C-alpha cells in the first residue's frame, strides 16, 4: 500500500503554481523549467499548453514535472512562442487527469486555455446555474466554471466576456489565460494569491514566484496588482486593465510563513529575510533557556536562524533530513510505518543527547508531525524539548486555494496552547502573536479594520463572502434539525 508521508500529510499544501511565456522562443521549454522551480507549490500533477500561431497543443500528466516534461519528444509536441503551465495540488475537485491544468476549450472566439492558482468560493453555486442553462462540464475543477462563464457571456469581445466572468466569481485567483489574440494574466481584487511579471529578452513572463525567473534567467519587473489584468498581444504589445476600480490588497500572509520558497520576493520583500525576522520576533516574545536552537527541516530553518541570532542560543542541525525520499513510500504495517518516519527525518543523537533544545517550526496543523518530532528528540536523549512556532495557531480552514484540513481536525481549533503542549509532549510550546507576525512583516501591528493581509487561517476574518461554504453550513444545520425532529 502506498500512502502519504506522515510529515507531508501534516502540512498545509501549497495550492498551485502557474507560469506563462508570451512571445518567447521555445516557450514550452522555458515553461517546463519555470514549473520545476515552482514544484513545491504542487506535486500531484503538471501540465503545459502552447500556441503555435494556428493551433493549441497540450500535455498534462500526473506526478512531477521531472519525468513528464524533461523529454525532447514532449517539448517538441508543444511548439510555439507562447505557452503556459501549471503544477497542482487538488484544493477543489478530485485528483485525476481530467482536472489537471491548464484547462482548454474551443469557444466561439477560438481556443481558450487557463491556468489557475486559488479557489473560487462560489463555484458550486455557479456550476449549478450553468448546468441548468445547458453547460456540460468535463471536470470537477472550480476553474472550469471560468471557461463556461466566458463561453456564455453576452458581451461582444473576448476581453469583455472574460471581465464579465471575473465579476461573477468570488474568492481567490491568479490566472494565466491563452487565446489566439494573446495572453492575459490577472489577480483577484484583493490579490490573495501571488503573481509576478518578468522579462526574458523580448518575451514577457508571468509566474507565481520570482524564483521561477531566477531559474530561467529572466528579470523581475513587478508584481501584478490586485484586480489588474495584464494583456500581452501576439506582437508583444502590453496593455493593462483595472476593471474593479480601486481595491484594498489582502495578500495571503502564509506565503511569507511557509508557501513561497525562501529565495523568492513576495510583495517586494525577501521571503528569507521576513522568515528570519519572524524568528527574531518569536524569540523576543517567547524566550526560553536552552543549549541549542534546532529547526524542523526545511521550512523551519530561516526562522530558527532568526531565533538563534536574537536569543544568542547557538543554531545547530539537530534533525537531519534525507533529500532522497519522495512524498510517498511503502508502509505495509504499523511497525514499519512508524520506522518509516525516520526515512525522511532523523535525530542527530551526538548533538542532542543530554541537551536542552528549542525546536522551531513554521506551523502546527494536525499536530502529528510535532508529536513525532518531539518523540524523536526524547528518544535521542534530549534533556528538555521546547517547541516554538513561527506563526499564530492555525484555527480556521482556508477557502482560497490552500488544501487545509477540516476545521475540526486542526489541533489549535480543538485545544488551547496548554492542551496542544500536552498533546505533543513538549516541555513548553509557544507561538508568535498575530501582531508580532505583522511586525516582522514591517507593520506596526495588525489593523483592526481592513487588515493588511489575509490571515483568516489564524483569525477567522475572511475577506470575501463564502457562498458555497455558507450553503454547506445551512444544509448541515437543516439536516441536524431534521434528525432531531425525527
Coordinates of C-alpha atoms in Angstrom, one line a residue:
X1 CA 0.0 0.0 0.0
X2 CA 1.3 3.5 -0.9
X3 CA 0.3 6.3 1.4
X4 CA 1.3 9.9 2.0
X5 CA 4.5 10.5 4.0
X6 CA 3.2 11.4 7.5
X7 CA 5.4 14.5 7.7
X8 CA 3.9 15.9 4.4
X9 CA 0.4 15.0 5.5
X10 CA 0.6 17.3 8.4
X11 CA 1.5 20.4 6.4
X12 CA -0.8 22.9 4.7
X13 CA -0.4 22.0 1.0
X14 CA 0.8 24.9 -1.2
X15 CA -2.1 25.4 -3.5
X16 CA -0.8 25.6 -7.1
X17 CA 1.9 27.3 -9.2
X18 CA 1.4 28.9 -12.6
X19 CA 3.9 30.1 -15.2
X20 CA 3.5 31.6 -18.7
X21 CA 5.6 32.9 -21.5
X22 CA 4.4 35.2 -24.3
X23 CA 6.4 35.8 -27.5
X24 CA 9.4 33.7 -26.5
X25 CA 11.4 31.2 -28.5
X26 CA 11.0 27.5 -27.3
X27 CA 8.3 28.8 -24.9
X28 CA 7.2 25.4 -23.7
X29 CA 10.8 24.5 -22.7
X30 CA 11.0 27.7 -20.7
X31 CA 7.7 26.9 -19.0
X32 CA 8.9 23.5 -18.1
X33 CA 12.0 25.0 -16.4
X34 CA 9.8 27.5 -14.6
X35 CA 7.5 24.8 -13.4
X36 CA 10.5 22.9 -11.9
X37 CA 11.2 26.0 -9.8
X38 CA 7.5 26.0 -8.7
X39 CA 7.3 22.3 -8.0
X40 CA 7.0 23.0 -4.2
X41 CA 3.6 24.6 -4.8
X42 CA 2.0 21.5 -6.3
X43 CA 3.2 17.9 -6.6
X44 CA 0.2 15.9 -7.7
X45 CA 0.2 16.9 -11.4
X46 CA 1.6 19.2 -14.1
X47 CA 0.5 20.5 -17.5
X48 CA 1.6 22.8 -20.3
X49 CA -0.4 24.3 -23.2
X50 CA 1.3 26.0 -26.1
X51 CA 0.1 28.1 -29.1
X52 CA 1.9 28.0 -32.4
X53 CA 0.0 30.7 -34.2
X54 CA -2.6 28.3 -35.6
X55 CA -3.3 25.6 -33.1
X56 CA -3.1 24.9 -29.3
X57 CA -1.2 21.9 -28.0
X58 CA -1.5 20.4 -24.5
X59 CA 0.3 17.8 -22.5
X60 CA -0.9 17.0 -19.0
X61 CA 0.3 14.3 -16.6
X62 CA 0.0 13.1 -13.0
X63 CA 3.1 13.4 -10.9
X64 CA 6.1 15.8 -11.0
X65 CA 7.4 18.0 -13.8
X66 CA 10.6 15.9 -13.9
X67 CA 9.9 12.7 -15.8
X68 CA 6.9 14.2 -17.6
X69 CA 8.4 17.3 -19.2
X70 CA 12.1 16.6 -19.4
X71 CA 11.9 14.6 -22.6
X72 CA 12.6 16.1 -26.0
X73 CA 9.6 14.5 -27.7
X74 CA 7.3 16.1 -25.2
X75 CA 8.6 19.6 -25.7
X76 CA 8.7 19.1 -29.5
X77 CA 5.0 18.3 -29.2
X78 CA 4.4 21.7 -27.6
X79 CA 5.5 24.1 -30.4
X80 CA 5.0 27.8 -30.4
X81 CA 6.3 31.1 -29.0
X82 CA 3.6 31.3 -26.2
X83 CA 2.9 28.7 -23.5
X84 CA 1.5 28.4 -20.0
X85 CA 1.9 25.8 -17.4
X86 CA 0.6 24.6 -14.0
X87 CA 1.6 22.5 -11.1
X88 CA -1.3 21.3 -8.9
X89 CA -2.5 20.2 -5.6
X90 CA -6.2 19.4 -5.6
X91 CA -8.0 22.0 -3.4
X92 CA -11.2 21.7 -5.4
X93 CA -12.0 18.7 -7.5
X94 CA -10.8 15.1 -7.4
X95 CA -7.3 14.0 -8.1
X96 CA -7.5 12.8 -11.7
X97 CA -6.1 13.7 -15.1
X98 CA -9.3 15.5 -16.2
X99 CA -8.7 18.1 -13.5
X100 CA -5.1 18.7 -14.4
X101 CA -4.5 22.2 -15.8
X102 CA -4.2 24.2 -18.0
X103 CA -7.8 23.5 -18.9
X104 CA -8.6 24.1 -22.5
X105 CA -11.8 24.6 -24.5
X106 CA -12.8 25.7 -28.0
X107 CA -15.0 28.7 -27.7
X108 CA -16.9 30.6 -30.4
X109 CA -13.9 33.1 -30.5
X110 CA -11.3 30.3 -30.7
X111 CA -9.2 28.3 -28.3
X112 CA -9.1 29.3 -24.6
X113 CA -6.6 27.8 -22.1
X114 CA -6.5 28.8 -18.4
X115 CA -4.1 28.0 -15.5
X116 CA -5.4 29.0 -12.1
X117 CA -3.9 29.3 -8.7
X118 CA -6.5 29.9 -6.0
X119 CA -10.1 28.8 -5.2
X120 CA -13.5 30.1 -6.3
X121 CA -15.6 30.2 -3.2
X122 CA -19.0 30.4 -5.1
X123 CA -18.0 27.8 -7.8
X124 CA -20.7 25.2 -6.7
X125 CA -23.5 27.7 -7.0
X126 CA -22.3 29.0 -10.3
X127 CA -21.8 25.4 -11.6
X128 CA -25.4 24.5 -10.7
X129 CA -26.7 27.6 -12.6
X130 CA -24.6 26.9 -15.6
X131 CA -25.7 23.3 -15.8
X132 CA -29.3 24.4 -15.6
X133 CA -28.6 26.7 -18.6
X134 CA -27.2 23.8 -20.6
X135 CA -23.4 23.8 -19.9
X136 CA -21.7 20.5 -19.9
X137 CA -18.7 20.1 -17.6
X138 CA -15.8 17.9 -18.4
X139 CA -14.1 18.2 -15.0
X140 CA -14.9 18.7 -11.3
X141 CA -12.4 21.6 -11.0
X142 CA -13.7 25.0 -10.0
X143 CA -11.5 26.5 -12.7
X144 CA -13.8 25.2 -15.5
X145 CA -16.5 27.5 -14.2
X146 CA -14.5 30.4 -15.6
X147 CA -14.5 28.8 -19.0
X148 CA -18.2 28.4 -19.1
X149 CA -18.9 31.9 -17.8
X150 CA -16.8 33.3 -20.6
X151 CA -18.5 31.0 -23.2
X152 CA -22.0 32.0 -22.1
X153 CA -21.3 35.7 -21.6
X154 CA -23.4 38.1 -23.8
X155 CA -20.6 40.6 -24.2
X156 CA -19.1 41.0 -27.7
X157 CA -15.3 41.0 -27.3
X158 CA -13.4 38.2 -25.6
X159 CA -11.8 40.6 -23.1
X160 CA -15.3 41.9 -22.1
X161 CA -16.5 38.3 -21.8
X162 CA -13.6 37.5 -19.6
X163 CA -14.1 40.5 -17.4
X164 CA -17.8 39.7 -17.2
X165 CA -16.8 36.2 -15.9
X166 CA -14.4 37.5 -13.3
X167 CA -17.0 39.9 -11.9
X168 CA -19.3 36.9 -11.2
X169 CA -16.8 34.8 -9.2
X170 CA -15.8 35.1 -5.6
X171 CA -12.7 34.0 -3.7
X172 CA -9.0 34.0 -4.8
X173 CA -7.4 33.6 -8.2
X174 CA -4.3 34.3 -10.1
X175 CA -4.8 33.4 -13.7
X176 CA -2.8 33.0 -16.9
X177 CA -5.1 32.7 -19.9
X178 CA -4.1 32.0 -23.5
X179 CA -6.2 32.9 -26.5
X180 CA -5.5 33.3 -30.3
X181 CA -5.2 37.0 -29.5
X182 CA -2.5 36.7 -26.9
X183 CA -2.0 36.1 -23.2
X184 CA -3.8 37.6 -20.1
X185 CA -2.5 37.5 -16.6
X186 CA -4.6 38.7 -13.7
X187 CA -5.2 38.6 -9.9
X188 CA -8.3 38.8 -7.9
X189 CA -9.3 42.3 -6.5
X190 CA -7.7 41.5 -3.1
X191 CA -4.5 40.0 -4.6
X192 CA -4.8 37.0 -2.2
X193 CA -2.8 34.7 -4.5
X194 CA 0.6 36.0 -5.8
X195 CA 1.5 36.7 -9.4
X196 CA 4.6 38.5 -10.8
X197 CA 5.8 39.7 -14.2
X198 CA 9.2 39.4 -15.7
X199 CA 11.1 39.8 -19.0
X200 CA 13.4 37.4 -20.8
X201 CA 14.7 39.2 -23.9
X202 CA 11.6 40.2 -25.8
X203 CA 9.4 37.7 -24.1
X204 CA 7.1 38.6 -21.2
X205 CA 6.9 36.1 -18.4
X206 CA 4.4 35.5 -15.6
X207 CA 4.9 33.3 -12.6
X208 CA 3.6 32.6 -9.1
X209 CA 7.0 33.4 -7.6
X210 CA 10.1 35.3 -8.6
X211 CA 12.3 32.2 -8.0
X212 CA 11.0 30.9 -11.3
X213 CA 12.5 33.9 -13.1
X214 CA 15.9 33.2 -11.5
X215 CA 15.8 29.6 -12.8
X216 CA 15.1 30.6 -16.5
X217 CA 17.3 33.7 -16.4
X218 CA 14.5 36.3 -16.6
X219 CA 14.5 39.7 -15.0
X220 CA 11.8 40.5 -12.4
X221 CA 9.7 43.5 -13.4
X222 CA 7.0 43.9 -10.8
X223 CA 4.0 42.2 -9.1
X224 CA 0.7 42.2 -10.9
X225 CA -1.5 44.5 -8.8
X226 CA -4.7 43.2 -7.1
X227 CA -7.6 43.4 -9.6
X228 CA -5.2 44.1 -12.5
X229 CA -5.3 42.4 -15.9
X230 CA -2.1 42.5 -18.0
X231 CA -2.7 41.7 -21.7
X232 CA 0.2 40.7 -23.9
X233 CA -0.7 40.6 -27.6
X234 CA 1.0 38.2 -30.1
X235 CA 3.0 41.2 -31.4
X236 CA 4.4 41.8 -27.8
X237 CA 2.3 44.9 -27.0
X238 CA 1.5 45.1 -23.3
X239 CA -1.8 46.7 -22.1
X240 CA -3.3 46.8 -18.6
X241 CA -6.9 47.0 -17.4
X242 CA -8.3 47.6 -14.0
X243 CA -12.0 46.6 -14.2
X244 CA -12.5 46.5 -10.5
X245 CA -11.6 50.1 -9.8
X246 CA -9.8 50.9 -6.5
X247 CA -9.0 47.8 -4.4
X248 CA -7.6 47.1 -1.0
X249 CA -5.0 44.4 -1.1
X250 CA -5.2 41.4 1.3
X251 CA -2.4 39.1 0.1
X252 CA -2.1 35.7 1.8
X253 CA 0.2 36.1 4.8
X254 CA 1.1 32.4 4.8
X255 CA 3.1 32.9 1.6
X256 CA 5.7 34.6 3.9
X257 CA 5.4 32.0 6.6
X258 CA 5.6 28.8 4.5
X259 CA 4.3 28.5 1.0
X260 CA 6.8 30.5 -1.0
X261 CA 10.4 29.4 -1.5
X262 CA 12.8 31.4 0.8
X263 CA 14.7 32.7 -2.3
X264 CA 11.6 34.4 -3.7
X265 CA 10.5 38.0 -3.4
X266 CA 6.8 38.4 -2.3
X267 CA 5.2 41.8 -2.1
X268 CA 8.6 43.4 -2.7
X269 CA 10.0 41.6 0.4
X270 CA 12.6 38.8 0.6
X271 CA 10.9 35.8 1.9
X272 CA 14.1 34.6 3.6
X273 CA 14.6 37.9 5.4
X274 CA 11.0 38.0 6.5
X275 CA 11.2 34.5 8.0
X276 CA 14.4 35.4 9.9
X277 CA 12.6 38.5 11.2
X278 CA 9.6 36.2 12.3
X279 CA 12.1 34.0 14.2
X280 CA 13.6 37.0 15.9
X281 CA 10.2 38.3 16.9
X282 CA 9.3 34.8 18.2
X283 CA 12.4 34.9 20.4
X284 CA 11.5 38.3 21.8
X285 CA 8.0 37.2 22.6
X286 CA 8.8 33.7 23.8
X287 CA 12.3 33.3 25.2
X288 CA 13.4 30.0 26.8
X289 CA 16.7 28.8 28.4
X290 CA 18.2 26.2 26.1
X291 CA 21.5 24.9 24.8
X292 CA 20.6 24.8 21.1
X293 CA 18.1 26.2 18.6
X294 CA 17.1 23.4 16.1
X295 CA 15.0 23.9 13.0
X296 CA 12.5 21.3 11.8
X297 CA 13.8 20.9 8.2
X298 CA 13.4 22.5 5.9
X299 CA 10.7 25.1 6.3
X300 CA 11.8 26.0 9.9
X301 CA 15.4 26.9 9.0
X302 CA 15.2 30.7 8.3
X303 CA 13.0 31.3 11.4
X304 CA 15.4 29.2 13.5
X305 CA 18.3 31.3 12.3
X306 CA 16.5 34.5 13.3
X307 CA 15.5 33.0 16.7
X308 CA 19.1 31.9 17.4
X309 CA 20.6 35.3 16.4
X310 CA 18.1 37.2 18.6
X311 CA 18.3 34.9 21.6
X312 CA 22.1 34.2 21.5
X313 CA 21.5 30.5 21.7
X314 CA 23.6 28.5 19.1
X315 CA 21.9 27.3 16.0
X316 CA 22.5 23.6 15.2
X317 CA 21.2 21.0 12.9
X318 CA 19.7 18.5 15.3
X319 CA 17.4 16.9 12.8
X320 CA 18.9 15.6 9.6
X321 CA 16.6 15.3 6.6
X322 CA 17.1 12.9 3.7
X323 CA 16.6 14.5 0.4
X324 CA 16.2 11.2 -1.4
X325 CA 12.8 10.3 -0.1
X326 CA 9.8 11.2 -2.2
X327 CA 6.4 12.2 -0.9
X328 CA 5.2 8.5 -0.8
X329 CA 6.8 5.2 0.2
X330 CA 5.8 1.7 1.1
X331 CA 4.2 1.2 4.5
X332 CA 3.0 -2.4 4.9
X333 CA 2.3 -2.4 8.6
X334 CA 2.1 -0.2 11.7
X335 CA 5.6 -1.1 13.0
X336 CA 7.2 -0.4 9.6
X337 CA 5.1 2.7 9.2
X338 CA 6.5 4.1 12.5
X339 CA 10.0 3.2 11.4
X340 CA 9.4 4.8 8.0
X341 CA 9.1 8.3 9.6
X342 CA 12.9 8.2 10.1
X343 CA 13.4 7.7 6.4
X344 CA 12.9 11.4 6.0
X345 CA 14.0 12.9 9.3
X346 CA 16.4 11.5 11.9
X347 CA 17.8 12.9 15.1
X348 CA 21.4 13.9 15.4
X349 CA 21.9 12.0 18.6
X350 CA 25.5 13.0 19.3
X351 CA 24.4 16.7 19.4
X352 CA 21.1 16.3 21.2
X353 CA 21.8 13.8 24.0
X354 CA 21.6 15.5 27.4
X355 CA 20.9 18.9 25.9
X356 CA 18.0 21.4 26.3
X357 CA 16.7 22.2 22.8
X358 CA 14.3 24.6 21.2
X359 CA 12.6 23.2 18.1
X360 CA 11.5 25.9 15.5
X361 CA 8.8 25.0 13.0
X362 CA 6.6 27.1 10.7
X363 CA 3.2 25.9 11.9
X364 CA 1.2 23.2 13.7
X365 CA -1.7 21.8 11.7
X366 CA -3.0 18.4 13.0
X367 CA -0.1 18.1 15.4
X368 CA 1.0 14.7 14.4
X369 CA 4.3 15.9 13.0
X370 CA 5.2 17.9 16.1
X371 CA 4.3 14.8 18.2
X372 CA 6.7 12.6 16.2
X373 CA 9.5 15.2 16.2
X374 CA 9.3 15.7 20.0
X375 CA 9.2 12.0 20.5
X376 CA 12.3 11.6 18.2
X377 CA 14.1 14.2 20.4
X378 CA 13.2 12.3 23.5
X379 CA 14.4 9.0 22.1
X380 CA 17.7 10.7 21.2
X381 CA 18.2 11.7 24.8
X382 CA 17.2 15.4 24.9
X383 CA 17.0 16.7 28.5
X384 CA 14.3 19.2 27.6
X385 CA 12.3 19.8 24.4
X386 CA 10.7 23.2 23.8
X387 CA 8.7 24.0 20.7
X388 CA 8.4 27.5 19.2
X389 CA 6.1 28.1 16.2
X390 CA 6.8 30.9 13.6
X391 CA 3.1 31.6 13.1
X392 CA 0.0 32.0 15.3
X393 CA -2.2 29.0 16.0
X394 CA -3.9 27.7 12.8
X395 CA -7.5 27.6 14.0
X396 CA -9.5 28.0 10.8
X397 CA -9.8 26.4 7.4
X398 CA -8.7 28.2 4.2
X399 CA -11.2 28.6 1.3
X400 CA -8.8 30.5 -1.0
X401 CA -6.8 27.7 -2.6
X402 CA -4.9 26.1 0.3
X403 CA -5.6 22.4 1.0
X404 CA -6.4 22.9 4.7
X405 CA -7.9 20.1 6.8
X406 CA -11.4 20.5 8.0
X407 CA -11.5 22.9 10.9
X408 CA -12.4 20.1 13.4
X409 CA -9.1 18.4 12.5
X410 CA -7.0 21.4 13.3
X411 CA -5.2 20.9 16.6
X412 CA -5.5 24.6 17.5
X413 CA -9.3 24.5 17.0
X414 CA -9.7 21.6 19.4
X415 CA -7.2 22.5 22.1
X416 CA -5.8 25.6 23.8
X417 CA -2.0 26.0 23.9
X418 CA -1.7 24.1 27.1
X419 CA -3.6 21.2 25.6
X420 CA -1.5 21.3 22.5
X421 CA 1.6 21.2 24.6
X422 CA 0.4 18.1 26.4
X423 CA -0.6 16.5 23.1
X424 CA 2.8 16.8 21.5
X425 CA 4.6 16.0 24.9
X426 CA 6.8 19.2 24.8
X427 CA 8.2 20.8 27.9
X428 CA 6.8 24.1 26.6
X429 CA 5.0 25.4 23.5
X430 CA 4.6 28.9 22.2
X431 CA 3.5 30.7 19.0
X432 CA 4.3 34.1 17.6
X433 CA 1.4 36.6 18.2
X434 CA -0.6 37.9 15.3
X435 CA 0.7 41.4 16.0
X436 CA 4.2 40.0 16.2
X437 CA 3.8 38.4 12.8
X438 CA 2.7 41.7 11.3
X439 CA 5.6 43.4 13.0
X440 CA 8.1 41.0 11.4
X441 CA 6.4 41.9 8.0
X442 CA 7.2 45.6 8.6
X443 CA 3.8 46.7 10.0
X444 CA 3.3 48.3 13.4
X445 CA 0.5 45.7 14.2
X446 CA -2.5 44.1 12.6
X447 CA -5.0 46.8 11.6
X448 CA -8.4 46.3 13.3
X449 CA -10.3 47.5 10.2
X450 CA -9.2 46.2 6.8
X451 CA -6.1 44.3 7.8
X452 CA -3.1 44.4 5.6
X453 CA -3.1 40.7 4.8
X454 CA -5.5 37.7 4.5
X455 CA -4.9 35.9 7.8
X456 CA -8.2 34.0 8.0
X457 CA -6.4 30.7 8.9
X458 CA -5.3 32.4 12.1
X459 CA -8.1 34.9 12.9
X460 CA -11.2 33.6 11.1
X461 CA -11.5 37.0 9.4
X462 CA -12.4 36.0 5.8
X463 CA -12.0 38.9 3.4
X464 CA -14.6 37.7 0.9
X465 CA -18.1 36.1 1.1
X466 CA -18.0 32.3 1.2
X467 CA -21.2 31.4 -0.7
X468 CA -20.6 27.7 -1.1
X469 CA -19.4 27.3 2.5
X470 CA -22.4 29.2 3.8
X471 CA -24.7 26.9 1.8
X472 CA -22.9 23.8 3.3
X473 CA -23.3 25.2 6.8
X474 CA -27.0 25.9 6.3
X475 CA -27.6 22.4 4.8
X476 CA -25.8 20.8 7.7
X477 CA -27.9 22.7 10.2
X478 CA -31.1 21.7 8.3
X479 CA -30.1 18.0 8.3
X480 CA -29.2 18.2 12.0
X481 CA -32.6 19.8 12.8
X482 CA -34.4 17.1 10.7
X483 CA -32.6 14.4 12.6
X484 CA -33.8 15.9 15.9
X485 CA -37.4 16.2 14.7
X486 CA -37.3 12.5 13.7

